[in-house]
């Protein structure tokens, strides 16, 4: 009975055996430059294997099929597998979907697998890796000029690709551009890639400079520079030769990473820091130059504050002058002429202020101070400008009471003698000229000065009235400035930020001239109410306000030359329409 029972159980063992089909991966977390091995393993001989799509990965090898069968202690085991080597194309969580096989008319599928892909990492060579690689012949290096700078002290990062003489590079792709968080960055253009020779790890290599970046750290502490990773197709020599004796070349692939770099940024010292310090770091010279210091009523002057030198020129603000109340100062026009070579920013930045005197008198613009941190000495330095004295020759007094200035009339008699050569030939002619005394010309010249006196008196009174009309002169000056800044915007149409600064000033001065308001009264609601009260078209008013608000945003938002031209044409059209309506 035992013998028959055993014979009856043998068929049931095959029925009770479960079909196993699963996906196995070498790791579930890997760097962007690491390879992943995945095996689809089954314990039966399944047919019609369907591989997944491998979204987010690139297949660098496979599929390779393996079948193994063994007998142990009279028990049979069977295993069949399909293997792949994959490279991730992006960071993040990637999902390897289901693979499928068919066995005895039924479909079996694997479970999906989640793979976490991180930034590229430095990886040692795997001695058990059977794939052809260029591990000992290809390196990506990030050379950093200074790993312990001050805040706003420039550092350079130069990415170099080293490769030995026995391999070739066909192409490469960036797997992801590094983000320089907490740094102000500026890429330096490399016009042409040139292979050079140099020493690396004590051996001679060829190298190519792929990328140059200047960084200005914006805060202290440990800052991390993300790695640059490349996917490189290479040509590697083999030990085989063709029928002509030439070495056979095989195609390969290598992902290299420069690795993450840590920068230890020092805070600027607190000892001796001036109160007006605005973050300037480097070596600078500061000047405040007026276009003129003696003015007549209605004239304006330009006060230019400029900083020249080497340092973080784009990352600090210039001091603002303090002027007496009798001098009306308009917003500054900012200008930058800065180059950024590998050593850091160098050049000149300036703020130009238009100042218009309102009253006659002598006025003083106090000295201005510019402070910076000198990297050479490691101390703060302050440069002060000279006191500027403004002399306004004429115009109303600051008490609003005009005084008539009496002047003595001066008559200058100038005699002009003309000499001619002596005429050697004498020709006598009869003279029939009328006597000058008693002629019409005589009486005209006699009474003309008396007739001109009333006209001179009226002209003088008219000029005094115009000079005393501070409100009217201000309107004329605002109208003149609106045209000036509109013309400046047209000149700067290829430079986005100066263009929108000039356009905004033109529109503000247009409002000042037409609505008789000051800068402090320029709120959206007030402008809209005043324009509509003067019978302006509501659509034109809304377009004017929208364009004014857009000027501030458009300075820093990306925009094309076509958009800038459209904004300029729109401003001219809106100003022309409002000019007619109000």
JSON list of C-alpha atoms in Angstrom, two decimals, residues 40-188:
[
{"chain": "A", "resi": 40, "resn": "UNK", "atom": "CA", "xyz": [13.44, 38.38, -15.14]},
{"chain": "A", "resi": 41, "resn": "UNK", "atom": "CA", "xyz": [13.56, 34.89, -13.59]},
{"chain": "A", "resi": 42, "resn": "UNK", "atom": "CA", "xyz": [11.06, 32.01, -13.99]},
{"chain": "A", "resi": 43, "resn": "UNK", "atom": "CA", "xyz": [11.03, 28.42, -12.68]},
{"chain": "A", "resi": 44, "resn": "UNK", "atom": "CA", "xyz": [9.27, 27.08, -15.79]},
{"chain": "A", "resi": 45, "resn": "UNK", "atom": "CA", "xyz": [10.06, 27.22, -19.50]},
{"chain": "A", "resi": 46, "resn": "UNK", "atom": "CA", "xyz": [7.74, 30.09, -20.42]},
{"chain": "A", "resi": 47, "resn": "UNK", "atom": "CA", "xyz": [7.22, 31.29, -23.97]},
{"chain": "A", "resi": 48, "resn": "UNK", "atom": "CA", "xyz": [6.56, 34.63, -25.68]},
{"chain": "A", "resi": 49, "resn": "UNK", "atom": "CA", "xyz": [8.56, 36.77, -23.24]},
{"chain": "A", "resi": 50, "resn": "UNK", "atom": "CA", "xyz": [7.45, 40.44, -23.43]},
{"chain": "A", "resi": 51, "resn": "UNK", "atom": "CA", "xyz": [9.89, 42.95, -21.93]},
{"chain": "A", "resi": 52, "resn": "UNK", "atom": "CA", "xyz": [8.66, 46.19, -20.27]},
{"chain": "A", "resi": 53, "resn": "UNK", "atom": "CA", "xyz": [9.16, 49.57, -21.91]},
{"chain": "A", "resi": 54, "resn": "UNK", "atom": "CA", "xyz": [11.88, 50.68, -19.41]},
{"chain": "A", "resi": 55, "resn": "UNK", "atom": "CA", "xyz": [10.65, 54.31, -19.34]},
{"chain": "A", "resi": 56, "resn": "UNK", "atom": "CA", "xyz": [13.36, 56.61, -17.99]},
{"chain": "A", "resi": 57, "resn": "UNK", "atom": "CA", "xyz": [16.14, 54.11, -18.72]},
{"chain": "A", "resi": 58, "resn": "UNK", "atom": "CA", "xyz": [18.40, 53.32, -21.64]},
{"chain": "A", "resi": 59, "resn": "UNK", "atom": "CA", "xyz": [19.31, 49.71, -22.44]},
{"chain": "A", "resi": 60, "resn": "UNK", "atom": "CA", "xyz": [23.10, 49.38, -22.76]},
{"chain": "A", "resi": 61, "resn": "UNK", "atom": "CA", "xyz": [23.20, 45.57, -22.86]},
{"chain": "A", "resi": 62, "resn": "UNK", "atom": "CA", "xyz": [20.68, 42.77, -23.21]},
{"chain": "A", "resi": 63, "resn": "UNK", "atom": "CA", "xyz": [18.59, 40.85, -23.28]},
{"chain": "A", "resi": 64, "resn": "UNK", "atom": "CA", "xyz": [20.80, 37.87, -22.53]},
{"chain": "A", "resi": 65, "resn": "UNK", "atom": "CA", "xyz": [19.07, 34.54, -21.87]},
{"chain": "A", "resi": 66, "resn": "UNK", "atom": "CA", "xyz": [20.26, 31.86, -19.46]},
{"chain": "A", "resi": 67, "resn": "UNK", "atom": "CA", "xyz": [18.75, 28.44, -18.72]},
{"chain": "A", "resi": 68, "resn": "UNK", "atom": "CA", "xyz": [19.88, 26.13, -15.91]},
{"chain": "A", "resi": 69, "resn": "UNK", "atom": "CA", "xyz": [18.57, 22.75, -14.76]},
{"chain": "A", "resi": 70, "resn": "UNK", "atom": "CA", "xyz": [19.93, 20.57, -11.97]},
{"chain": "A", "resi": 71, "resn": "UNK", "atom": "CA", "xyz": [19.18, 17.37, -10.00]},
{"chain": "A", "resi": 72, "resn": "UNK", "atom": "CA", "xyz": [19.87, 17.39, -6.28]},
{"chain": "A", "resi": 73, "resn": "UNK", "atom": "CA", "xyz": [19.01, 14.34, -4.14]},
{"chain": "A", "resi": 74, "resn": "UNK", "atom": "CA", "xyz": [16.69, 13.15, -6.85]},
{"chain": "A", "resi": 75, "resn": "UNK", "atom": "CA", "xyz": [14.88, 16.51, -7.04]},
{"chain": "A", "resi": 76, "resn": "UNK", "atom": "CA", "xyz": [14.83, 18.53, -10.28]},
{"chain": "A", "resi": 77, "resn": "UNK", "atom": "CA", "xyz": [15.13, 22.36, -10.37]},
{"chain": "A", "resi": 78, "resn": "UNK", "atom": "CA", "xyz": [14.68, 24.55, -13.44]},
{"chain": "A", "resi": 79, "resn": "UNK", "atom": "CA", "xyz": [15.41, 28.26, -13.93]},
{"chain": "A", "resi": 80, "resn": "UNK", "atom": "CA", "xyz": [15.26, 30.49, -16.98]},
{"chain": "A", "resi": 81, "resn": "UNK", "atom": "CA", "xyz": [16.14, 34.21, -16.97]},
{"chain": "A", "resi": 82, "resn": "UNK", "atom": "CA", "xyz": [16.34, 37.28, -19.23]},
{"chain": "A", "resi": 83, "resn": "UNK", "atom": "CA", "xyz": [18.96, 39.86, -18.13]},
{"chain": "A", "resi": 84, "resn": "UNK", "atom": "CA", "xyz": [19.40, 43.57, -19.00]},
{"chain": "A", "resi": 85, "resn": "UNK", "atom": "CA", "xyz": [21.87, 46.33, -18.09]},
{"chain": "A", "resi": 86, "resn": "UNK", "atom": "CA", "xyz": [20.22, 49.76, -17.85]},
{"chain": "A", "resi": 87, "resn": "UNK", "atom": "CA", "xyz": [21.35, 53.37, -17.40]},
{"chain": "A", "resi": 88, "resn": "UNK", "atom": "CA", "xyz": [18.90, 55.94, -15.96]},
{"chain": "A", "resi": 89, "resn": "UNK", "atom": "CA", "xyz": [18.21, 59.05, -18.05]},
{"chain": "A", "resi": 90, "resn": "UNK", "atom": "CA", "xyz": [16.86, 61.23, -15.26]},
{"chain": "A", "resi": 91, "resn": "UNK", "atom": "CA", "xyz": [16.71, 61.70, -11.50]},
{"chain": "A", "resi": 92, "resn": "UNK", "atom": "CA", "xyz": [13.69, 60.82, -9.41]},
{"chain": "A", "resi": 93, "resn": "UNK", "atom": "CA", "xyz": [11.55, 57.76, -8.75]},
{"chain": "A", "resi": 94, "resn": "UNK", "atom": "CA", "xyz": [11.31, 55.56, -11.86]},
{"chain": "A", "resi": 95, "resn": "UNK", "atom": "CA", "xyz": [9.07, 52.52, -12.24]},
{"chain": "A", "resi": 96, "resn": "UNK", "atom": "CA", "xyz": [10.02, 49.38, -14.19]},
{"chain": "A", "resi": 97, "resn": "UNK", "atom": "CA", "xyz": [6.71, 48.05, -15.39]},
{"chain": "A", "resi": 98, "resn": "UNK", "atom": "CA", "xyz": [5.55, 44.44, -15.73]},
{"chain": "A", "resi": 99, "resn": "UNK", "atom": "CA", "xyz": [7.13, 41.83, -17.99]},
{"chain": "A", "resi": 100, "resn": "UNK", "atom": "CA", "xyz": [4.98, 38.94, -19.25]},
{"chain": "A", "resi": 101, "resn": "UNK", "atom": "CA", "xyz": [5.34, 35.29, -20.36]},
{"chain": "A", "resi": 102, "resn": "UNK", "atom": "CA", "xyz": [2.93, 32.60, -21.55]},
{"chain": "A", "resi": 103, "resn": "UNK", "atom": "CA", "xyz": [2.82, 29.07, -20.09]},
{"chain": "A", "resi": 104, "resn": "UNK", "atom": "CA", "xyz": [0.23, 26.39, -20.77]},
{"chain": "A", "resi": 105, "resn": "UNK", "atom": "CA", "xyz": [-2.10, 28.99, -22.29]},
{"chain": "A", "resi": 106, "resn": "UNK", "atom": "CA", "xyz": [-1.95, 31.35, -19.28]},
{"chain": "A", "resi": 107, "resn": "UNK", "atom": "CA", "xyz": [-0.25, 34.77, -19.00]},
{"chain": "A", "resi": 108, "resn": "UNK", "atom": "CA", "xyz": [2.05, 35.44, -16.04]},
{"chain": "A", "resi": 109, "resn": "UNK", "atom": "CA", "xyz": [3.39, 38.92, -15.16]},
{"chain": "A", "resi": 110, "resn": "UNK", "atom": "CA", "xyz": [6.04, 40.30, -12.80]},
{"chain": "A", "resi": 111, "resn": "UNK", "atom": "CA", "xyz": [5.31, 42.97, -10.21]},
{"chain": "A", "resi": 112, "resn": "UNK", "atom": "CA", "xyz": [6.38, 46.61, -10.96]},
{"chain": "A", "resi": 113, "resn": "UNK", "atom": "CA", "xyz": [9.60, 47.75, -9.26]},
{"chain": "A", "resi": 114, "resn": "UNK", "atom": "CA", "xyz": [10.34, 51.29, -8.06]},
{"chain": "A", "resi": 115, "resn": "UNK", "atom": "CA", "xyz": [13.89, 52.57, -8.55]},
{"chain": "A", "resi": 116, "resn": "UNK", "atom": "CA", "xyz": [15.14, 55.74, -6.81]},
{"chain": "A", "resi": 117, "resn": "UNK", "atom": "CA", "xyz": [17.67, 57.61, -9.00]},
{"chain": "A", "resi": 118, "resn": "UNK", "atom": "CA", "xyz": [19.84, 60.21, -7.22]},
{"chain": "A", "resi": 119, "resn": "UNK", "atom": "CA", "xyz": [22.43, 62.68, -8.50]},
{"chain": "A", "resi": 120, "resn": "UNK", "atom": "CA", "xyz": [25.56, 61.29, -10.09]},
{"chain": "A", "resi": 121, "resn": "UNK", "atom": "CA", "xyz": [28.11, 59.98, -7.60]},
{"chain": "A", "resi": 122, "resn": "UNK", "atom": "CA", "xyz": [31.76, 59.12, -7.69]},
{"chain": "A", "resi": 123, "resn": "UNK", "atom": "CA", "xyz": [32.04, 55.37, -7.99]},
{"chain": "A", "resi": 124, "resn": "UNK", "atom": "CA", "xyz": [35.06, 53.07, -7.68]},
{"chain": "A", "resi": 125, "resn": "UNK", "atom": "CA", "xyz": [35.74, 50.60, -10.40]},
{"chain": "A", "resi": 126, "resn": "UNK", "atom": "CA", "xyz": [33.97, 47.28, -9.94]},
{"chain": "A", "resi": 127, "resn": "UNK", "atom": "CA", "xyz": [36.55, 44.51, -10.50]},
{"chain": "A", "resi": 128, "resn": "UNK", "atom": "CA", "xyz": [33.76, 41.99, -11.13]},
{"chain": "A", "resi": 129, "resn": "UNK", "atom": "CA", "xyz": [32.17, 44.13, -13.84]},
{"chain": "A", "resi": 130, "resn": "UNK", "atom": "CA", "xyz": [32.38, 42.15, -17.04]},
{"chain": "A", "resi": 131, "resn": "UNK", "atom": "CA", "xyz": [31.18, 45.02, -19.27]},
{"chain": "A", "resi": 132, "resn": "UNK", "atom": "CA", "xyz": [33.71, 46.90, -21.41]},
{"chain": "A", "resi": 133, "resn": "UNK", "atom": "CA", "xyz": [34.30, 50.35, -19.92]},
{"chain": "A", "resi": 134, "resn": "UNK", "atom": "CA", "xyz": [36.72, 53.27, -19.87]},
{"chain": "A", "resi": 135, "resn": "UNK", "atom": "CA", "xyz": [37.00, 53.50, -16.11]},
{"chain": "A", "resi": 136, "resn": "UNK", "atom": "CA", "xyz": [40.78, 53.96, -16.05]},
{"chain": "A", "resi": 137, "resn": "UNK", "atom": "CA", "xyz": [40.93, 56.18, -19.10]},
{"chain": "A", "resi": 138, "resn": "UNK", "atom": "CA", "xyz": [38.20, 58.79, -18.64]},
{"chain": "A", "resi": 139, "resn": "UNK", "atom": "CA", "xyz": [37.66, 61.30, -15.81]},
{"chain": "A", "resi": 140, "resn": "UNK", "atom": "CA", "xyz": [35.53, 64.42, -15.32]},
{"chain": "A", "resi": 141, "resn": "UNK", "atom": "CA", "xyz": [37.08, 66.91, -12.88]},
{"chain": "A", "resi": 142, "resn": "UNK", "atom": "CA", "xyz": [35.78, 70.18, -11.42]},
{"chain": "A", "resi": 143, "resn": "UNK", "atom": "CA", "xyz": [38.68, 72.53, -10.57]},
{"chain": "A", "resi": 144, "resn": "UNK", "atom": "CA", "xyz": [37.63, 75.12, -7.97]},
{"chain": "A", "resi": 145, "resn": "UNK", "atom": "CA", "xyz": [39.79, 78.18, -7.45]},
{"chain": "A", "resi": 146, "resn": "UNK", "atom": "CA", "xyz": [38.88, 78.72, -3.77]},
{"chain": "A", "resi": 147, "resn": "UNK", "atom": "CA", "xyz": [36.90, 76.46, -1.43]},
{"chain": "A", "resi": 148, "resn": "UNK", "atom": "CA", "xyz": [36.93, 78.90, 1.49]},
{"chain": "A", "resi": 149, "resn": "UNK", "atom": "CA", "xyz": [35.87, 82.33, 0.18]},
{"chain": "A", "resi": 150, "resn": "UNK", "atom": "CA", "xyz": [34.08, 85.25, 1.78]},
{"chain": "A", "resi": 151, "resn": "UNK", "atom": "CA", "xyz": [30.50, 86.12, 0.90]},
{"chain": "A", "resi": 152, "resn": "UNK", "atom": "CA", "xyz": [30.47, 87.76, -2.56]},
{"chain": "A", "resi": 153, "resn": "UNK", "atom": "CA", "xyz": [34.09, 86.82, -3.23]},
{"chain": "A", "resi": 154, "resn": "UNK", "atom": "CA", "xyz": [34.30, 85.30, -6.73]},
{"chain": "A", "resi": 155, "resn": "UNK", "atom": "CA", "xyz": [35.35, 81.68, -7.23]},
{"chain": "A", "resi": 156, "resn": "UNK", "atom": "CA", "xyz": [35.76, 79.89, -10.53]},
{"chain": "A", "resi": 157, "resn": "UNK", "atom": "CA", "xyz": [34.72, 76.36, -11.41]},
{"chain": "A", "resi": 158, "resn": "UNK", "atom": "CA", "xyz": [36.39, 74.84, -14.47]},
{"chain": "A", "resi": 159, "resn": "UNK", "atom": "CA", "xyz": [35.10, 71.47, -15.69]},
{"chain": "A", "resi": 160, "resn": "UNK", "atom": "CA", "xyz": [37.77, 69.41, -17.46]},
{"chain": "A", "resi": 161, "resn": "UNK", "atom": "CA", "xyz": [37.34, 66.05, -19.20]},
{"chain": "A", "resi": 162, "resn": "UNK", "atom": "CA", "xyz": [40.56, 64.00, -19.01]},
{"chain": "A", "resi": 163, "resn": "UNK", "atom": "CA", "xyz": [41.01, 61.04, -21.36]},
{"chain": "A", "resi": 164, "resn": "UNK", "atom": "CA", "xyz": [43.99, 58.85, -22.20]},
{"chain": "A", "resi": 165, "resn": "UNK", "atom": "CA", "xyz": [45.63, 58.68, -25.60]},
{"chain": "A", "resi": 166, "resn": "UNK", "atom": "CA", "xyz": [44.39, 55.17, -26.37]},
{"chain": "A", "resi": 167, "resn": "UNK", "atom": "CA", "xyz": [40.66, 55.96, -26.43]},
{"chain": "A", "resi": 168, "resn": "UNK", "atom": "CA", "xyz": [38.50, 58.14, -28.62]},
{"chain": "A", "resi": 169, "resn": "UNK", "atom": "CA", "xyz": [35.41, 60.20, -27.79]},
{"chain": "A", "resi": 170, "resn": "UNK", "atom": "CA", "xyz": [32.63, 60.41, -30.36]},
{"chain": "A", "resi": 171, "resn": "UNK", "atom": "CA", "xyz": [30.00, 62.46, -28.51]},
{"chain": "A", "resi": 172, "resn": "UNK", "atom": "CA", "xyz": [28.68, 63.36, -25.07]},
{"chain": "A", "resi": 173, "resn": "UNK", "atom": "CA", "xyz": [25.48, 64.63, -23.54]},
{"chain": "A", "resi": 174, "resn": "UNK", "atom": "CA", "xyz": [24.85, 66.45, -20.28]},
{"chain": "A", "resi": 175, "resn": "UNK", "atom": "CA", "xyz": [22.64, 64.36, -18.03]},
{"chain": "A", "resi": 176, "resn": "UNK", "atom": "CA", "xyz": [21.61, 67.47, -16.10]},
{"chain": "A", "resi": 177, "resn": "UNK", "atom": "CA", "xyz": [23.01, 70.95, -15.72]},
{"chain": "A", "resi": 178, "resn": "UNK", "atom": "CA", "xyz": [24.11, 71.61, -12.14]},
{"chain": "A", "resi": 179, "resn": "UNK", "atom": "CA", "xyz": [22.15, 74.18, -10.15]},
{"chain": "A", "resi": 180, "resn": "UNK", "atom": "CA", "xyz": [24.21, 76.64, -8.17]},
{"chain": "A", "resi": 181, "resn": "UNK", "atom": "CA", "xyz": [21.89, 77.21, -5.25]},
{"chain": "A", "resi": 182, "resn": "UNK", "atom": "CA", "xyz": [22.80, 80.19, -3.03]},
{"chain": "A", "resi": 183, "resn": "UNK", "atom": "CA", "xyz": [25.31, 81.40, -5.63]},
{"chain": "A", "resi": 184, "resn": "UNK", "atom": "CA", "xyz": [25.13, 84.20, -8.19]},
{"chain": "A", "resi": 185, "resn": "UNK", "atom": "CA", "xyz": [26.51, 82.49, -11.29]},
{"chain": "A", "resi": 186, "resn": "UNK", "atom": "CA", "xyz": [27.83, 83.59, -14.66]},
{"chain": "A", "resi": 187, "resn": "UNK", "atom": "CA", "xyz": [28.82, 81.17, -17.43]},
{"chain": "A", "resi": 188, "resn": "UNK", "atom": "CA", "xyz": [31.87, 82.08, -19.50]}
]
